[in-house]
Structure formats: C-alpha cells, structure tokens
C-alpha positions as protocol buffer text, in pm:
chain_id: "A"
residue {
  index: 1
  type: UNK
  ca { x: -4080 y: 7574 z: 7398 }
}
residue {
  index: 2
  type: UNK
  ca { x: -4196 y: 7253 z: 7599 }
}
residue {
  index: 3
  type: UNK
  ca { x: -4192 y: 7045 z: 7319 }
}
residue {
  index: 4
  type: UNK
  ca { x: -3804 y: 7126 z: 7251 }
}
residue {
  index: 5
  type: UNK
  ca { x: -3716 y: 7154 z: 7564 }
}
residue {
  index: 6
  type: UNK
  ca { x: -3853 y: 6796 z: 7588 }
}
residue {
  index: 7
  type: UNK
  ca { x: -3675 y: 6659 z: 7284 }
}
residue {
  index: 8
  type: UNK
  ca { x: -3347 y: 6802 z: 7403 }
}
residue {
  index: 9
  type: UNK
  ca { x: -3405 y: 6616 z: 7722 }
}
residue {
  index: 10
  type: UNK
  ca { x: -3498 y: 6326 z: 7591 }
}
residue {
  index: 11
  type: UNK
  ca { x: -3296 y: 6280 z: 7265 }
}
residue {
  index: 12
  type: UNK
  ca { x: -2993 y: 6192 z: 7449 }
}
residue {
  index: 13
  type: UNK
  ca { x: -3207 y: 5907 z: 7667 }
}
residue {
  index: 14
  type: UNK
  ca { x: -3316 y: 5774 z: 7384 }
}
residue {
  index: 15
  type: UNK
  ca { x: -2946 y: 5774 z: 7194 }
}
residue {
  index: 16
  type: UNK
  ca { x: -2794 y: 5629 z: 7544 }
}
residue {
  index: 17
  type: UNK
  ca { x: -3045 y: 5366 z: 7553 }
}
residue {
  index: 18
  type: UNK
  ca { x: -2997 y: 5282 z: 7167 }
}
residue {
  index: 19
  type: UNK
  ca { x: -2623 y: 5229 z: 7157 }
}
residue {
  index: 20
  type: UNK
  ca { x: -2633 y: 5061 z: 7503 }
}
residue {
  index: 21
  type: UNK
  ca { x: -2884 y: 4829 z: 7306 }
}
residue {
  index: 22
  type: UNK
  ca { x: -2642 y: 4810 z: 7046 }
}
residue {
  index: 23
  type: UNK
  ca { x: -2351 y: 4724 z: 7293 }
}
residue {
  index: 24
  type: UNK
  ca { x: -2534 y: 4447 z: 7506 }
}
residue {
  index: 25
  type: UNK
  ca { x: -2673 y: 4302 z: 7196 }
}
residue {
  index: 26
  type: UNK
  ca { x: -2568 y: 3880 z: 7259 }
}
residue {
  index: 27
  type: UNK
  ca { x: -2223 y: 3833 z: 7098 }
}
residue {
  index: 28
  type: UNK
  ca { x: -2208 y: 3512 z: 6846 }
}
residue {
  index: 29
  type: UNK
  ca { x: -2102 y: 3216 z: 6955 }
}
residue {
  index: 30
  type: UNK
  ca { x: -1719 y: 3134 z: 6866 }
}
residue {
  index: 31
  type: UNK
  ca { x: -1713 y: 2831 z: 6651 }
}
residue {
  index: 32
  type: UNK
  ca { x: -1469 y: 2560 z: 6701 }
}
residue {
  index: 33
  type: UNK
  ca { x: -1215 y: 2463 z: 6453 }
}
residue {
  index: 34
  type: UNK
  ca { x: -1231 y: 2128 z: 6249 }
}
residue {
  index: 35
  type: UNK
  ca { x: -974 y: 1892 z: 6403 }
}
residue {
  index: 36
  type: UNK
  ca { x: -781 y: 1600 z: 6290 }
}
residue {
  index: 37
  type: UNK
  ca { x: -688 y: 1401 z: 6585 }
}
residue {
  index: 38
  type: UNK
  ca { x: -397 y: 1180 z: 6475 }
}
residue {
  index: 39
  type: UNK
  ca { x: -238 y: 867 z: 6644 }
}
residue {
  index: 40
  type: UNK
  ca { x: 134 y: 1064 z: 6486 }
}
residue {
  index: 41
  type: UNK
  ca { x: 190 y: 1327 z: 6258 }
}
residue {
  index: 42
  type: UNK
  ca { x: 496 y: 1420 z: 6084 }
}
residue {
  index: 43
  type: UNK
  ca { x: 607 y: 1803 z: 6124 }
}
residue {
  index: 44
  type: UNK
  ca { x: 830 y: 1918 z: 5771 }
}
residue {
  index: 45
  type: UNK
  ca { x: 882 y: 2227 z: 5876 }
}
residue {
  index: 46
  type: UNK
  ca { x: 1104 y: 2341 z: 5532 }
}
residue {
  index: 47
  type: UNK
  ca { x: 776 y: 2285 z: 5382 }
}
residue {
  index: 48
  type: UNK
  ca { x: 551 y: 2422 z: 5635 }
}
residue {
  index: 49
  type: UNK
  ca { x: 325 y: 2123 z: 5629 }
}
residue {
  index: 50
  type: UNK
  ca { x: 211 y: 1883 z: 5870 }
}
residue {
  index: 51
  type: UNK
  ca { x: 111 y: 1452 z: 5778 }
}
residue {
  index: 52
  type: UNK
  ca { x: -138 y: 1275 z: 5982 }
}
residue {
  index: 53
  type: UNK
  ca { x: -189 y: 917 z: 6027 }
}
residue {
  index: 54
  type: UNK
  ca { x: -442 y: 685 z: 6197 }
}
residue {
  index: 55
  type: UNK
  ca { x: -622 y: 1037 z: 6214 }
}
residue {
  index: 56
  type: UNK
  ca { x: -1036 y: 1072 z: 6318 }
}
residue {
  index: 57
  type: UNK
  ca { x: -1232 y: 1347 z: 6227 }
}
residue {
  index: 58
  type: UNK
  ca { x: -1407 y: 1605 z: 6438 }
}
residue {
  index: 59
  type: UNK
  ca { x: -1766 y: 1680 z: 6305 }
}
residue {
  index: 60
  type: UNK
  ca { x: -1766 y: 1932 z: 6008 }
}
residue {
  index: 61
  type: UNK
  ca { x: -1431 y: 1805 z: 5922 }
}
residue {
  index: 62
  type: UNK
  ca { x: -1392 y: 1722 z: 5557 }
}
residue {
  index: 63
  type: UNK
  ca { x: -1358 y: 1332 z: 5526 }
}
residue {
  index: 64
  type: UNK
  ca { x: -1203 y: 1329 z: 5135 }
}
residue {
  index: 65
  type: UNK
  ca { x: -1062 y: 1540 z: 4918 }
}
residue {
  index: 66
  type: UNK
  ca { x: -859 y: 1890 z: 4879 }
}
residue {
  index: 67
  type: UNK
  ca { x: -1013 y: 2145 z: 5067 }
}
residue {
  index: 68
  type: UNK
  ca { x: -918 y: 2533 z: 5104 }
}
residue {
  index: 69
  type: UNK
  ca { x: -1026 y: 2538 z: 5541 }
}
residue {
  index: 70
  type: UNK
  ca { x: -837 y: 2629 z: 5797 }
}
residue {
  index: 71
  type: UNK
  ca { x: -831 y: 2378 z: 6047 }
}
residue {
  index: 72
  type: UNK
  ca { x: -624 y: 2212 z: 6344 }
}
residue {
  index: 73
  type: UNK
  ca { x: -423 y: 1886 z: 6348 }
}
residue {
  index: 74
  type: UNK
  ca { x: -360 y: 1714 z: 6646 }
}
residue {
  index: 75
  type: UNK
  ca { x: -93 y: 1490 z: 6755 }
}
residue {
  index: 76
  type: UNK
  ca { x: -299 y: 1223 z: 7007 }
}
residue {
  index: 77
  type: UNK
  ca { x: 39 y: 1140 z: 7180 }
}
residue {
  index: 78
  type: UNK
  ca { x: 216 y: 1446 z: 7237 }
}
residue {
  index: 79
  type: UNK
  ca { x: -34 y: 1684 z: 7224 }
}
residue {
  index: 80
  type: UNK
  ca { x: 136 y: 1895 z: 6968 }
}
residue {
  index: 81
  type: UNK
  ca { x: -129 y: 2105 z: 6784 }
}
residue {
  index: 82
  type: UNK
  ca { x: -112 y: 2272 z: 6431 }
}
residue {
  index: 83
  type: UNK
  ca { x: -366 y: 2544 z: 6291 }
}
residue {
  index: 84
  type: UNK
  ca { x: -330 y: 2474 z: 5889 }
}
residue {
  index: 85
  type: UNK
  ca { x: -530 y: 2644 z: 5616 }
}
residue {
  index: 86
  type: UNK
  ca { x: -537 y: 2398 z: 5388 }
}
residue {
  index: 87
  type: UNK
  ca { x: -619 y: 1983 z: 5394 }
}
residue {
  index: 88
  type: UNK
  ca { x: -574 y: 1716 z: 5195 }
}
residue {
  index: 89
  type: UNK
  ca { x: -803 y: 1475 z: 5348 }
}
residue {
  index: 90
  type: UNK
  ca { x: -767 y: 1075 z: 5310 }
}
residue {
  index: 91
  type: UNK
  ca { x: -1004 y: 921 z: 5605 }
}
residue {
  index: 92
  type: UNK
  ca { x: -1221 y: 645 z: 5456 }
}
residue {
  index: 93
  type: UNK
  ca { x: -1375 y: 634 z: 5213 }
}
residue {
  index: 94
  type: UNK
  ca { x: -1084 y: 689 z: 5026 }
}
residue {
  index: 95
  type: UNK
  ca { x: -1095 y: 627 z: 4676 }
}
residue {
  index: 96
  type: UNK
  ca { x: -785 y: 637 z: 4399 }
}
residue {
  index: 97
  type: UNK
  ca { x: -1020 y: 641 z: 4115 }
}
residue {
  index: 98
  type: UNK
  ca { x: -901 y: 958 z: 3988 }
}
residue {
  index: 99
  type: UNK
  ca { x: -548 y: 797 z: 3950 }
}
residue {
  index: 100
  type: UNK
  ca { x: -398 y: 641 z: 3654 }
}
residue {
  index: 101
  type: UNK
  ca { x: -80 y: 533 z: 3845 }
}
residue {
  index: 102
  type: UNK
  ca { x: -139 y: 597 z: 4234 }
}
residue {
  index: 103
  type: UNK
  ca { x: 187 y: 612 z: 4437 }
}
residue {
  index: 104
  type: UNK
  ca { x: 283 y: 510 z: 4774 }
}
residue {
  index: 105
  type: UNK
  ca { x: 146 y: 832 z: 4907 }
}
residue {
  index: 106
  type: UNK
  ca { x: -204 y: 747 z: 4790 }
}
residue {
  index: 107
  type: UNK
  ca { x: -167 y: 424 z: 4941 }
}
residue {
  index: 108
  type: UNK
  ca { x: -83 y: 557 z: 5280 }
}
residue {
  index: 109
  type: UNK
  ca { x: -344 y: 788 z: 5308 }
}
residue {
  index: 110
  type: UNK
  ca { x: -582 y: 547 z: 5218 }
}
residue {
  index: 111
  type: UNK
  ca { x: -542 y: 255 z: 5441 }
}
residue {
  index: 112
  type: UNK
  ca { x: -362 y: 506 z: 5736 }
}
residue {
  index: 113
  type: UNK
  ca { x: -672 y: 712 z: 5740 }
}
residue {
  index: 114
  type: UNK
  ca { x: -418 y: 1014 z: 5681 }
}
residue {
  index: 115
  type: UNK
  ca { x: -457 y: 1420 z: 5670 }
}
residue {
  index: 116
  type: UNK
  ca { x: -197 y: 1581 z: 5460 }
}
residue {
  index: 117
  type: UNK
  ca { x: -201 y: 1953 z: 5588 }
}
residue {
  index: 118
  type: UNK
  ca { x: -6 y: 2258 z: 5423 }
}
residue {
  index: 119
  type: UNK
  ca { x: 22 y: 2620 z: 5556 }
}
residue {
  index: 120
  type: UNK
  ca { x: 62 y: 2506 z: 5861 }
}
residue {
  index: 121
  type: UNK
  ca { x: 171 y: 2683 z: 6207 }
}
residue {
  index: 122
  type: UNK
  ca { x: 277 y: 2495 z: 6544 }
}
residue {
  index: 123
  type: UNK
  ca { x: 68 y: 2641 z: 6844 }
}
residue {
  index: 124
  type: UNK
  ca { x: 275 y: 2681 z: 7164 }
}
residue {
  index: 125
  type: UNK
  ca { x: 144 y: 2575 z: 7494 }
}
C-alpha cells in the first residue's frame, strides 16, 4: 500500500515536471527573410509582381537564376517592402548564355543588377 500510495503521489510530480520540461524547452530561433534591397522597384500590381533595380543581396539570397523562396524586396528610397514567393534573380554574375535571342529584359537585369519578383504582397507600416 506504500508503494502505490507513493506512485499516486508522485506520478503527477513527475508528469508536472515533464510537460513543464516540455513547455520551457528553448524555442528556435526565427530566421530572417532573404532581402533584395533595391535603389527602385517597380510595383505592377495587375500582375502581382514587383521589379528591382540596382538591387544588393542579403546573405542566403539567391544571386542568379529562378528560384521557388519566399523572400522580401525592398525599396532603399521609400522604404516600401514586399514579401514575394518567388524570384527571378539577375545580380552579377549574370549570364545570357541560355539565350538564343536575349531581349531588353535580359539586358536590364543584367547590367541593373535587377530582382524580378512574382507573388508578391505590399507590407503596410
């Protein structure tokens, strides 16, 4: 009778002091977007996409090619601030080799170090 009398005793102790383990356990650290910080960007909101230019990269942001991420672009002079889930990204090295006839966009985003973002949503201050 001792012996369950002690388990019942000390079974809820030792459940308390599990889930309060459980509960205090170190939360992970919230990661931080990738950003495109762009000198302007050009907001077509009929196609829900966002174009930067004169754009630098925030580390772990893709520097070339299409990628399926979502990420922020950010307007250096207004402030204005997209999250987008999807990037086309033109920084240097930019490279038209997979072109048989590049057009002007191609050309833009090469030498204006561009972001071409679609799926894209306008935070509010």
């Amino acid at each position: 009778m001792n012996t369950t009398r002690t388990v019942r005793l000390g079974l809820p102790i030792l459940l308390l002091a599990a889930t309060a383990g459980l509960v205090a356990a170190p939360a992970a650290e919230a990661r931080s977007l990738p950003t495109y910080t762009c000198g302007y960007t050009l907001d077509q909101p009929q196609f829900d996409s966002v174009r930067g230019r004169e754009c630098t990269a925030s580390a772990g942001a893709p520097l070339i090619g299409h990628h399926w991420i979502t990420f922020q672009m950010r307007n250096s002079g207004s402030g204005e601030t997209w999250v987008c889930n999807s990037v086309e990204a033109a920084l240097v090295p930019y490279y038209l080799d997979n072109k048989i006839d590049p057009d002007y966009a191609d050309f833009e985003r090469a030498y204006g170090r561009g972001a071409d973002a679609s799926v894209c949503h306008r935070l509010l201050d």
